[in-house]
Tab-separated table of C-alpha atoms in Angstrom:
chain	number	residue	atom	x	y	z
R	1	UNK	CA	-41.512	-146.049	-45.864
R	2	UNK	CA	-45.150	-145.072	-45.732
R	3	UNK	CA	-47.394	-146.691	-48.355
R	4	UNK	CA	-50.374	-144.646	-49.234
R	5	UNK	CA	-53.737	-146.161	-50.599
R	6	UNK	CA	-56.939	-145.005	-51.885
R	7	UNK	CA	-58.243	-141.838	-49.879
R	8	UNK	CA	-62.070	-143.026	-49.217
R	9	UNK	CA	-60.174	-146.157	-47.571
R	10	UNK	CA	-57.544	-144.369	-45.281
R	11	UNK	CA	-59.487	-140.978	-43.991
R	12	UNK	CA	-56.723	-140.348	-41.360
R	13	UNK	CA	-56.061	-136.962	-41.658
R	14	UNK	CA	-52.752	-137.128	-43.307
R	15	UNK	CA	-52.771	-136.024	-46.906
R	16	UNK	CA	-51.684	-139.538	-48.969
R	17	UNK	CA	-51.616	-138.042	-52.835
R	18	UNK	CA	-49.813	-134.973	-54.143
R	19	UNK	CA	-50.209	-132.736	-51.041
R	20	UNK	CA	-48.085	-135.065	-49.208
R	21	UNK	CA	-44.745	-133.603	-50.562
R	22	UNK	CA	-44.123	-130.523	-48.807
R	23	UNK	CA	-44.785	-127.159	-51.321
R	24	UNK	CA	-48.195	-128.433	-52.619
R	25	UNK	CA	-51.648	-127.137	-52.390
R	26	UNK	CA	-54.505	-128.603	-54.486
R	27	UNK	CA	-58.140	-128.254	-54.897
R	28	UNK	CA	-61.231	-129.942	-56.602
R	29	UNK	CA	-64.610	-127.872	-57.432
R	30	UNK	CA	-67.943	-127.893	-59.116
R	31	UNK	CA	-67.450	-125.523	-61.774
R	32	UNK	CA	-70.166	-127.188	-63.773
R	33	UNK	CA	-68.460	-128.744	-66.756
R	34	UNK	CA	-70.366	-131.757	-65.582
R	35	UNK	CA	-73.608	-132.059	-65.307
R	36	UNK	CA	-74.788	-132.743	-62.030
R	37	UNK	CA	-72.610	-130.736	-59.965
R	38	UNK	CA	-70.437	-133.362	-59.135
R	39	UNK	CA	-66.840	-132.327	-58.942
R	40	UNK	CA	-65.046	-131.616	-62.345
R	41	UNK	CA	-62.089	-128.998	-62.377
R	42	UNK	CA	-58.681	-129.599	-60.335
R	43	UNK	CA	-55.636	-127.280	-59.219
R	44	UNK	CA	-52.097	-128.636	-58.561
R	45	UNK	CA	-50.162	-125.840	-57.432
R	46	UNK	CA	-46.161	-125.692	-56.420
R	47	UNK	CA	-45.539	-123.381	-53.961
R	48	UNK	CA	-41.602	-123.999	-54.139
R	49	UNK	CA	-39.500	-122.775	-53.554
R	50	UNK	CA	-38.351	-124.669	-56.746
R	51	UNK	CA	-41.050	-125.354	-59.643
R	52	UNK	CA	-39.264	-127.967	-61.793
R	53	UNK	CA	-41.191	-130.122	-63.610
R	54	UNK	CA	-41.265	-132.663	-66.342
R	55	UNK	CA	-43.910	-135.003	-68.558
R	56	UNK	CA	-44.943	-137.665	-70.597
R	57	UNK	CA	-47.451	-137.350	-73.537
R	58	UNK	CA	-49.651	-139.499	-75.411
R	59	UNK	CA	-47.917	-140.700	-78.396
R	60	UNK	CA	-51.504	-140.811	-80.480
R	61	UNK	CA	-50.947	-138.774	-83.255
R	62	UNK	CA	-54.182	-137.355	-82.753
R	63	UNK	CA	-53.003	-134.912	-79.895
R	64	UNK	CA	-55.900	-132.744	-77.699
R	65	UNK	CA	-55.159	-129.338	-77.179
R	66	UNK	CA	-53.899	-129.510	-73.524
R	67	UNK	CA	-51.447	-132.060	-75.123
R	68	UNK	CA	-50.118	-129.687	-76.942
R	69	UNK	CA	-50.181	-126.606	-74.796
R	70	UNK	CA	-48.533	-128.607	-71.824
R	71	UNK	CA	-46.061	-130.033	-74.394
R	72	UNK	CA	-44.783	-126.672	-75.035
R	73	UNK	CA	-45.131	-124.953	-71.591
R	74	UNK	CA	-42.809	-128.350	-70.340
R	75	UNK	CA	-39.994	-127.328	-72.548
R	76	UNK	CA	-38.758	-124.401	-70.036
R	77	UNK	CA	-39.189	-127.527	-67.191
R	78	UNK	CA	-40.878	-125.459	-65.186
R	79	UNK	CA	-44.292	-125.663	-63.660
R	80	UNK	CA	-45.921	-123.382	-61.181
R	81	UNK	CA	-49.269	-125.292	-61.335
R	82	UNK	CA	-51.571	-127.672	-63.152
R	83	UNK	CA	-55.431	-127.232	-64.213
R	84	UNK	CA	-56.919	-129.948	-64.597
R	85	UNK	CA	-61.370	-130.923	-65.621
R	86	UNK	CA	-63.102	-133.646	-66.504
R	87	UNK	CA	-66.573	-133.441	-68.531
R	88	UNK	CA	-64.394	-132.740	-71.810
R	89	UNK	CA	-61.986	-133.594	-73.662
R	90	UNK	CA	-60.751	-130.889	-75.393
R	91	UNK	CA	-59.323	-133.025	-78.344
R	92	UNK	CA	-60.384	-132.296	-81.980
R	93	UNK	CA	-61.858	-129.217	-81.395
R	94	UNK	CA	-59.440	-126.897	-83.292
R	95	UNK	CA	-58.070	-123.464	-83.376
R	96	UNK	CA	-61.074	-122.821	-80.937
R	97	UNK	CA	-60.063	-125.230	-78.463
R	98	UNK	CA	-56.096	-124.533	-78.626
R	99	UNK	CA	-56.999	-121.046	-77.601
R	100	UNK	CA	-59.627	-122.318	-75.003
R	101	UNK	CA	-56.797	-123.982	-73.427
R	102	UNK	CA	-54.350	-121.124	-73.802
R	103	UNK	CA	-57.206	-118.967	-72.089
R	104	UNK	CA	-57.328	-121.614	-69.073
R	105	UNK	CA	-53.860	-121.261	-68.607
R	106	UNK	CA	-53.764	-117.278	-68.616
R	107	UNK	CA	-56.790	-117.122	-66.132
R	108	UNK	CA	-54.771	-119.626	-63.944
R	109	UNK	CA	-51.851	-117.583	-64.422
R	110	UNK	CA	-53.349	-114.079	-63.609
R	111	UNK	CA	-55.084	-115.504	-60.101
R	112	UNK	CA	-51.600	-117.470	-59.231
R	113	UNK	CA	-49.407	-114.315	-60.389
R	114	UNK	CA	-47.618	-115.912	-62.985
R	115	UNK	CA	-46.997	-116.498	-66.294
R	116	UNK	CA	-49.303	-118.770	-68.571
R	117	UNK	CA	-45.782	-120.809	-69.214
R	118	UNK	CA	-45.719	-122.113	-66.042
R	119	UNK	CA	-48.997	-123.364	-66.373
R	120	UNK	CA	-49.885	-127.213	-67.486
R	121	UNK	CA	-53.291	-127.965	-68.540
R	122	UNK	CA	-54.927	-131.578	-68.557
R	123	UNK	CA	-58.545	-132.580	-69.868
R	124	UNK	CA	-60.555	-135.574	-70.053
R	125	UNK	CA	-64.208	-136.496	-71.151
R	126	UNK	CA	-65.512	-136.602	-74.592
R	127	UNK	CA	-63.519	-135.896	-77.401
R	128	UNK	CA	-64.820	-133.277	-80.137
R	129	UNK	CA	-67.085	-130.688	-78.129
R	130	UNK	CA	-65.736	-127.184	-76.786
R	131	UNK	CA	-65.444	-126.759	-73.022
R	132	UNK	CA	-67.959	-124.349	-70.849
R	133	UNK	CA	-65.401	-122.196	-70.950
R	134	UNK	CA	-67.370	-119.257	-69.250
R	135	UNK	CA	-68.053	-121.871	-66.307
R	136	UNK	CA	-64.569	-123.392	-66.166
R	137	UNK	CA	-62.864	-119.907	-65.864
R	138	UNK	CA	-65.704	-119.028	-62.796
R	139	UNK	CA	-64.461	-122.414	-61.426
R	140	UNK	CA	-60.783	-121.498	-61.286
R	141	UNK	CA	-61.610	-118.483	-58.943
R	142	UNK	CA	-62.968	-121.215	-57.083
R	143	UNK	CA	-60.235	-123.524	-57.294
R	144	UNK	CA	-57.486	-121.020	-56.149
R	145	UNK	CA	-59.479	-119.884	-53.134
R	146	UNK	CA	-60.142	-123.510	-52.081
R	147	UNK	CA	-56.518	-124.468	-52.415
R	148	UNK	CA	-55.060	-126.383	-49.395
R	149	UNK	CA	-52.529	-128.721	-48.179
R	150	UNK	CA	-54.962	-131.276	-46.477
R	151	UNK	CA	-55.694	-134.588	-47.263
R	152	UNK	CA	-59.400	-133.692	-48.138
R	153	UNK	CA	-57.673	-130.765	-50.577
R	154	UNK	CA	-55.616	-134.014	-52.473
R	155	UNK	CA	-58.838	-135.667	-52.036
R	156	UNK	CA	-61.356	-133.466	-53.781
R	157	UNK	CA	-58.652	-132.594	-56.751
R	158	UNK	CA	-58.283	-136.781	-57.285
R	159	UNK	CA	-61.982	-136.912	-57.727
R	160	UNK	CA	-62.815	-133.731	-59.585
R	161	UNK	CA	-60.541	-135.455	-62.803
R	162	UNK	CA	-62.801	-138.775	-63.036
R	163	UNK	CA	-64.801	-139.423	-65.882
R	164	UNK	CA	-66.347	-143.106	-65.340
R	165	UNK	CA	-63.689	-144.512	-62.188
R	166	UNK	CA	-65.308	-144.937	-59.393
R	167	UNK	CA	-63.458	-143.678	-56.990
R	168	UNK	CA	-60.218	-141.541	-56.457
R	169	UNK	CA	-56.609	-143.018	-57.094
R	170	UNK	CA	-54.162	-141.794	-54.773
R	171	UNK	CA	-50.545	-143.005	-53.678
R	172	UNK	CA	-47.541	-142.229	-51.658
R	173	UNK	CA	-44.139	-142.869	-50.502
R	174	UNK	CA	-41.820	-140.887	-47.980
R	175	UNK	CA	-38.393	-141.719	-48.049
R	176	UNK	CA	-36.504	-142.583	-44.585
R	177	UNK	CA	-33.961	-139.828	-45.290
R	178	UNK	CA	-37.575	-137.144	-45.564
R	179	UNK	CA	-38.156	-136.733	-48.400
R	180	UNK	CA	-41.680	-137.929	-50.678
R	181	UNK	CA	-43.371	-138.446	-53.439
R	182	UNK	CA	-47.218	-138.120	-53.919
R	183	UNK	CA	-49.376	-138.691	-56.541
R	184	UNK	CA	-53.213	-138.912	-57.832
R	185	UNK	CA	-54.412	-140.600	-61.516
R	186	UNK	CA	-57.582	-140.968	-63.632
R	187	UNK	CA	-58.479	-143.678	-65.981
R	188	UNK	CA	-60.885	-146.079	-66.258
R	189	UNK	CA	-61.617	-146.899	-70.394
R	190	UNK	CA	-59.465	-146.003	-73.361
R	191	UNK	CA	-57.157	-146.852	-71.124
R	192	UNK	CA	-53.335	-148.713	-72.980
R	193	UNK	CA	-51.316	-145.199	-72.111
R	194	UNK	CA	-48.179	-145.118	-75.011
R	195	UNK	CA	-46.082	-142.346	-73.541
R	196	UNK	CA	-43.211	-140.393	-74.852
Q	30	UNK	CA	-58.013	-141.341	-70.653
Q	31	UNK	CA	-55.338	-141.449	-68.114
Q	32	UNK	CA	-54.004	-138.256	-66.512
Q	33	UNK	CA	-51.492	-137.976	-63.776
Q	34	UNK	CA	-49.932	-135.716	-61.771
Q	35	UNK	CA	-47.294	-136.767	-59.433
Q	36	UNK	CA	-45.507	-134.216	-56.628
Q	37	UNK	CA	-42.338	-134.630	-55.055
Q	38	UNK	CA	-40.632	-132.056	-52.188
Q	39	UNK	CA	-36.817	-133.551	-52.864
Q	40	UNK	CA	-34.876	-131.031	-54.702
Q	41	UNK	CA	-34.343	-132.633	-58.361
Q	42	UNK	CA	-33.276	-130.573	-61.487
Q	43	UNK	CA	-35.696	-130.463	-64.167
Q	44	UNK	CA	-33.417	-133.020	-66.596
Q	45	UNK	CA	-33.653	-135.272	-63.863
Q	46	UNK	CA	-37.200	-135.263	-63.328
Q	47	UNK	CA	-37.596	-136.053	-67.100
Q	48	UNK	CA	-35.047	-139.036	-67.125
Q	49	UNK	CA	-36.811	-140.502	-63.682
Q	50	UNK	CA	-40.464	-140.034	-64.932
Q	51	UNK	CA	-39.044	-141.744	-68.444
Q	52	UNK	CA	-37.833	-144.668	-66.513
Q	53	UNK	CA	-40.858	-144.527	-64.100
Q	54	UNK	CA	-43.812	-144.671	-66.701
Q	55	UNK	CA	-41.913	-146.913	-68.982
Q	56	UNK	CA	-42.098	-149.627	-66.389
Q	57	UNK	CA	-45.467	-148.337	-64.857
Q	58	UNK	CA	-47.565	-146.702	-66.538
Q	59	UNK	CA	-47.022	-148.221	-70.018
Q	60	UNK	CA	-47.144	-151.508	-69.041
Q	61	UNK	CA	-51.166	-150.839	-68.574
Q	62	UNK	CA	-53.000	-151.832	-71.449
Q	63	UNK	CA	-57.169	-152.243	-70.623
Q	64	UNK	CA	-58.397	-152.032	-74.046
Q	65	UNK	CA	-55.657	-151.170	-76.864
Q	66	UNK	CA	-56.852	-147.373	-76.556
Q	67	UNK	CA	-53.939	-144.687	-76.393
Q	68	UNK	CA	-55.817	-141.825	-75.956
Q	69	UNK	CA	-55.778	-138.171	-77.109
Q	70	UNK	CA	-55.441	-136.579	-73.637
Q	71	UNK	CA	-52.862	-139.189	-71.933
Q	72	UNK	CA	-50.403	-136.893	-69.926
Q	73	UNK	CA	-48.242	-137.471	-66.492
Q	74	UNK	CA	-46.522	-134.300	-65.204
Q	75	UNK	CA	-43.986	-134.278	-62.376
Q	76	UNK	CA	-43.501	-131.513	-60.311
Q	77	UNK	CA	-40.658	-131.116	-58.035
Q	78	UNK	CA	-41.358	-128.710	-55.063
Q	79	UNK	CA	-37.622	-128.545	-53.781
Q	80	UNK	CA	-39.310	-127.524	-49.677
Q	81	UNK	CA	-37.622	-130.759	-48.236
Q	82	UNK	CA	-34.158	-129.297	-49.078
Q	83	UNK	CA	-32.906	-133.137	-49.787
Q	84	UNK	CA	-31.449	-134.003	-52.503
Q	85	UNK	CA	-31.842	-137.707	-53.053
Q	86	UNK	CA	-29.484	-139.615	-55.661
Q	87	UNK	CA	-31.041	-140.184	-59.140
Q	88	UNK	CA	-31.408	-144.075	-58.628
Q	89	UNK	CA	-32.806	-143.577	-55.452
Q	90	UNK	CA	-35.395	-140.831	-56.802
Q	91	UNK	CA	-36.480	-143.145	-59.408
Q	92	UNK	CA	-37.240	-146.257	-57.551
Q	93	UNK	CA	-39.576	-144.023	-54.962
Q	94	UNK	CA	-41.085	-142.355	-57.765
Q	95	UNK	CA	-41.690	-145.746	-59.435
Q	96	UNK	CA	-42.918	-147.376	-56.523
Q	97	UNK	CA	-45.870	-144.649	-56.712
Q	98	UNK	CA	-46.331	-144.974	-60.099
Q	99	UNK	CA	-46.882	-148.487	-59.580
Q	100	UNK	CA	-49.194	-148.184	-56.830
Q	101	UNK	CA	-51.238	-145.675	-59.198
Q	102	UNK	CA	-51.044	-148.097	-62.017
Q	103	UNK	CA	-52.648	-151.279	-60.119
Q	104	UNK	CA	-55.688	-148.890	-58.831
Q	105	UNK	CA	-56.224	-148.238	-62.381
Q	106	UNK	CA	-56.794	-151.555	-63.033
Q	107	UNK	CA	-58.913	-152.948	-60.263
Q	108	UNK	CA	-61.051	-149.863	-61.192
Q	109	UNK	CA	-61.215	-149.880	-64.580
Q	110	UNK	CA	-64.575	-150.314	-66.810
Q	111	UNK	CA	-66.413	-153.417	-66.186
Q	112	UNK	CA	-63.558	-155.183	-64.802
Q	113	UNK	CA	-64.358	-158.354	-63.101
Q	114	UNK	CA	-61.101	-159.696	-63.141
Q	115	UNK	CA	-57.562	-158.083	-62.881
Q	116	UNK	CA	-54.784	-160.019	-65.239
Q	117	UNK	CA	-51.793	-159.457	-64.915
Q	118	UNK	CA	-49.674	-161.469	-68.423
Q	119	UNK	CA	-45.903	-162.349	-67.943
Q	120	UNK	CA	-43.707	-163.482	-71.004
Q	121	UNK	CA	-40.489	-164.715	-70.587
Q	122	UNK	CA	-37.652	-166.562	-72.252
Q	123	UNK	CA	-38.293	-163.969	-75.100
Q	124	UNK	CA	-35.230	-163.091	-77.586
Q	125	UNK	CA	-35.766	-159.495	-76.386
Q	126	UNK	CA	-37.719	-156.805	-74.222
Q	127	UNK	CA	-40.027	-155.068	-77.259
Q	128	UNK	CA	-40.535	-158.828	-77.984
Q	129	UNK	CA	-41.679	-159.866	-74.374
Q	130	UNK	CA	-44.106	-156.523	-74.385
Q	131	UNK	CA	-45.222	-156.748	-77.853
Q	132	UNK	CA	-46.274	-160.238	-76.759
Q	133	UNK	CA	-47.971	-159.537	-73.508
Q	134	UNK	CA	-49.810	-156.039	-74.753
Q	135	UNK	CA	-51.425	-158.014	-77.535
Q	136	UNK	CA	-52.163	-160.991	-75.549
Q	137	UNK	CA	-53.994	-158.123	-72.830
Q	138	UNK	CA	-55.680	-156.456	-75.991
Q	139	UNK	CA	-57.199	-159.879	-77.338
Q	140	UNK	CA	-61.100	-159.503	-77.140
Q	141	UNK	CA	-61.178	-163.881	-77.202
Q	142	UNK	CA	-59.066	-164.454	-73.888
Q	143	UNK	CA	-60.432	-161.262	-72.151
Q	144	UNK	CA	-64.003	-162.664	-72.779
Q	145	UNK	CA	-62.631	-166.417	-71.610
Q	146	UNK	CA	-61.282	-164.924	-68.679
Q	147	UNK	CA	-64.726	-162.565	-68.060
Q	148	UNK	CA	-65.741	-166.340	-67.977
Q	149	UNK	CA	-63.574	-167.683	-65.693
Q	150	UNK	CA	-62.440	-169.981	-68.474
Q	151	UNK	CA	-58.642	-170.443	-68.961
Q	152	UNK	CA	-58.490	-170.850	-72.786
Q	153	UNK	CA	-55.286	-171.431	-73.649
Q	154	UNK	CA	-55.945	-171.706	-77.002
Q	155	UNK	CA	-56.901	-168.259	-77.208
Q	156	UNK	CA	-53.676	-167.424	-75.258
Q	157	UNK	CA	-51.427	-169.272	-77.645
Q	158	UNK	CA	-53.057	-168.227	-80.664
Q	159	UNK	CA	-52.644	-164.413	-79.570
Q	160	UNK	CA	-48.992	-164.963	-79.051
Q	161	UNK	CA	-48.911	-166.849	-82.698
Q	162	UNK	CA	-50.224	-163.271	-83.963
Q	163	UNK	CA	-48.045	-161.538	-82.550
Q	164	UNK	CA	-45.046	-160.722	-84.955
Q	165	UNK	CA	-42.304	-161.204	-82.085
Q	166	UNK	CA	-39.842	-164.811	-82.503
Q	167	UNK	CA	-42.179	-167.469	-81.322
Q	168	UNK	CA	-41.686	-171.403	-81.492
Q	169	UNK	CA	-44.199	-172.856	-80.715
Q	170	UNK	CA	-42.467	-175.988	-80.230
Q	171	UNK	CA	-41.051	-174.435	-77.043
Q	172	UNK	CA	-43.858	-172.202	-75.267
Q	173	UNK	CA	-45.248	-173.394	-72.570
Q	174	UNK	CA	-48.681	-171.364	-70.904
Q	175	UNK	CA	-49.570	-171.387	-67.176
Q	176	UNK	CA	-52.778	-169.724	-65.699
Q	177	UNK	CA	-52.732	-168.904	-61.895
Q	178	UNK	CA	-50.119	-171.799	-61.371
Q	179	UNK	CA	-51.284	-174.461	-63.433
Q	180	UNK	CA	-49.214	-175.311	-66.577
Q	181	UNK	CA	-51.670	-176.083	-69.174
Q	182	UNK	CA	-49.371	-176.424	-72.329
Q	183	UNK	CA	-46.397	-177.235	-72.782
Q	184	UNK	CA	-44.081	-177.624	-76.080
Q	185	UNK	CA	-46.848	-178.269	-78.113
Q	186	UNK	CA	-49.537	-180.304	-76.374
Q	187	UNK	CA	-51.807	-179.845	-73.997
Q	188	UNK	CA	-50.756	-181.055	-70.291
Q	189	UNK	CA	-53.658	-180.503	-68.048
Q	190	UNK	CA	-57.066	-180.116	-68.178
Q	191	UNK	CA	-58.759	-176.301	-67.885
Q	192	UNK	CA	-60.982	-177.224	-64.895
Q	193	UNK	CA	-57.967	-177.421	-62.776
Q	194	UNK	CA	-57.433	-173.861	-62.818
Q	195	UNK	CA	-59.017	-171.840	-60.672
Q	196	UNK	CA	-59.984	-168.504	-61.919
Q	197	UNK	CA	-62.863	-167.815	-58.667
Q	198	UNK	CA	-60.901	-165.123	-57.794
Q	199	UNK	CA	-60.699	-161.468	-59.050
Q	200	UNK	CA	-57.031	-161.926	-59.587
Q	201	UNK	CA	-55.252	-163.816	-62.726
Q	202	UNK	CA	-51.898	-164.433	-63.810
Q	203	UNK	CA	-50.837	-165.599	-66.734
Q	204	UNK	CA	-47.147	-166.864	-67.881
Q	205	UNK	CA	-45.974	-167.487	-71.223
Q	206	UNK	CA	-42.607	-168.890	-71.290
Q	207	UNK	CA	-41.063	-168.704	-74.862
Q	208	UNK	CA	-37.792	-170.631	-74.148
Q	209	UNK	CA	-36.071	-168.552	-76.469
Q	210	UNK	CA	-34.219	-165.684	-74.764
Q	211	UNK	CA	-33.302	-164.019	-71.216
Q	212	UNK	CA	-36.326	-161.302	-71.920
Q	213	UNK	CA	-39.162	-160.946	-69.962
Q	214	UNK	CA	-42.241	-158.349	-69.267
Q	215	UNK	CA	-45.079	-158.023	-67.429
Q	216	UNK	CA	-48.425	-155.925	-68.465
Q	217	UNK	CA	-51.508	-155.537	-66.444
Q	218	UNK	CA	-55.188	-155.753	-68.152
Q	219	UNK	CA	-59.118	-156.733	-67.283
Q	220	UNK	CA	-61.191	-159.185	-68.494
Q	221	UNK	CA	-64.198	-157.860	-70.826
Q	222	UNK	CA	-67.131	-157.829	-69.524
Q	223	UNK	CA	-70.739	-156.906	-70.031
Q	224	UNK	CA	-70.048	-153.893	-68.047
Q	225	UNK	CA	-67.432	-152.755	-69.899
Q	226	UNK	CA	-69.464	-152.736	-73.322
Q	227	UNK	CA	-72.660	-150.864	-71.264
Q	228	UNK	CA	-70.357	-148.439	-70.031
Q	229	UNK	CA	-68.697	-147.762	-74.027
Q	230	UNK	CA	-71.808	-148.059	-75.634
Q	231	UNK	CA	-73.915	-145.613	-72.820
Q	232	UNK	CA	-70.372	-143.304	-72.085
Q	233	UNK	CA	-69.322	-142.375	-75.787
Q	234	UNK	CA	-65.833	-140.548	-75.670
């Protein structure tokens, strides 16, 4: 088995987060949710030729709207890709924000040529203020045309989702038979995950 | 906040995805506990690729795809807020599992032994008083608490002195043995430090 460990610490060229399964591309961008410029919107994207999925919520009963959304989209088990930003939450934001997230997920769709369904969404930052939504959608154009299977690709989507880490969280493990799982996480405070 | 998104390329029905992740995070991911805070956002999705054309058996799908989860889980902890320390509480002997994690979550959540341990001071007081709270069975007659090898109580007394533990290091473990039952879980946490309260009173989400 190969053991992957954090990117920054193991730059040899072979992707050791979710590109390493075969099918994936990902991406991380600047879309300017953050301030700063640092990186702040991510793409996950399963190229197939099969696009199950499945997932594991937050069982706060305070639920943000990409909570929600994904929770719904995840009940056909099928996922053609994942948008991901930090720099917001997206949580207690209302009506407004459940449609932000629904718009996310339509853009996504349109520029992957699919259908918002297949489509998860994931935030993270503060809770209670509306997304840049003009500069998140501008960053998906980005995202999709960035999309590779690289290392650096797994890379740059790992860091675009951290909010106070301080550094990217990647791991991996290939099978002898061939086959592998890959696999990138944020988290740093508020941080006692009850899933469901 | 913790989001995840875990890829795999072995061919795996949807159904099965769910009951592997289930397994996966209940082991993994939920036995994480930094500072008592479930969030709003918390979400891990699995996506299944099918490319490598192999079609592994369920047990065998799981144990990879815990193995990463793992992996993912202990980064989050050497990196998370302020941590100085990384703590990882066993309890054992308990009546039953919900008992041996109820145990060990609030024991990780307690603000007095994750400030001892941001002092490199193995209060077992603190310890045993956080297991007293609990709610689980608990007889105090029988636990017994060791810190990084050394028992310091034992069936209701003291047995050795703090300063024989050494806590230098960045990593901790802590055992409570209950003596009760065949039950046992682990959960990983921090100490809290300074840092962590700059970072929650400067980073306000």
């Amino acid at each position: 088995q190969t053991t992957g460990t954090v990117a920054q610490e193991t730059s040899t060229g072979t992707p050791n987060g979710v590109t390493r399964p075969r099918g994936f591309r990902a991406s991380g961008v600047a879309a300017g949710i953050k301030a700063g410029g640092s990186l702040d919107l991510a793409l996950v994207v399963n190229d197939g030729p099969r696009r199950e999925a499945a997932g594991v919520f937050t069982t706060n009963q305070v639920k943000a709207a990409p909570v929600l959304w994904s929770e719904q989209v995840l009940r056909e088990r099928r996922l053609r890709a994942v948008v991901l930003n930090s720099g917001g939450a997206n949580a207690c934001t209302g009506p407004e924000g459940f449609q932000d997230t629904h718009t996310t997920a339509e853009r996504a769709a349109e520029l992957l040529d699919t259908g918002a369904i297949e489509i998860g969404v994931c935030s993270t930052g503060l809770i209670g203020q509306r997304l840049p939504m003009r500069a998140l959608l501008d960053g998906l154009g980005a995202a999709v045309d960035g999309l590779a299977d690289t290392e650096r690709a797994g890379t740059d989507a790992a860091t675009a989702v951290l909010t106070t880490d301080t550094r990217p969280k990647q791991a991996c493990r290939t099978h002898p038979d061939g086959w592998s799982v890959g696999g990138m996480v944020k988290g740093a405070g508020m941080l006692a995950p009850n899933l469901a | 906040t913790m989001l995840a998104v875990v890829t795999t390329d072995a061919v795996v029905d949807g159904e099965g995805l769910q009951r592997s992740l289930l397994e996966a995070s209940r082991g993994t991911f939920e036995r994480l506990d930094v500072d008592g805070g479930t969030s709003t956002n918390d979400t891990v999705l699995l996506l299944s690729s099918g490319a490598s054309g192999l079609t592994p058996a369920e047990e065998e799908f799981t144990e990879l795809l815990t193995e990463v989860c793992a992996d993912l889980v202990r980064q989050l902890q050497h990196d998370a807020e302020g941590a100085t320390k990384a703590i990882d509480i066993t309890v054992r002997g308990a009546v039953s599992e919900s008992d041996a994690v109820g145990i060990a979550r609030l024991t990780a959540e307690d603000n007095l032994v994750c400030t001892a341990l941001f002092g490199s001071d193995p209060n077992w007081g603190r310890i045993v008083m956080a297991v007293g709270r609990s709610g689980a069975t608990v007889d105090a007659s029988s636990l017994e608490v060791t810190v990084n090898g050394v028992t310091l109580y034992s069936r209701g007394a003291p047995v050795a002195e703090r300063d024989t533990v050494d806590l230098s290091g960045r990593d901790v473990e802590i055992l409570v043995d209950l003596h009760l039952g065949e039950h046992s879980a682990t959960v990983l946490t921090t100490d809290l430090s300074h840092g962590y309260v700059e970072e929650n009173s400067a980073y306000s989400s």
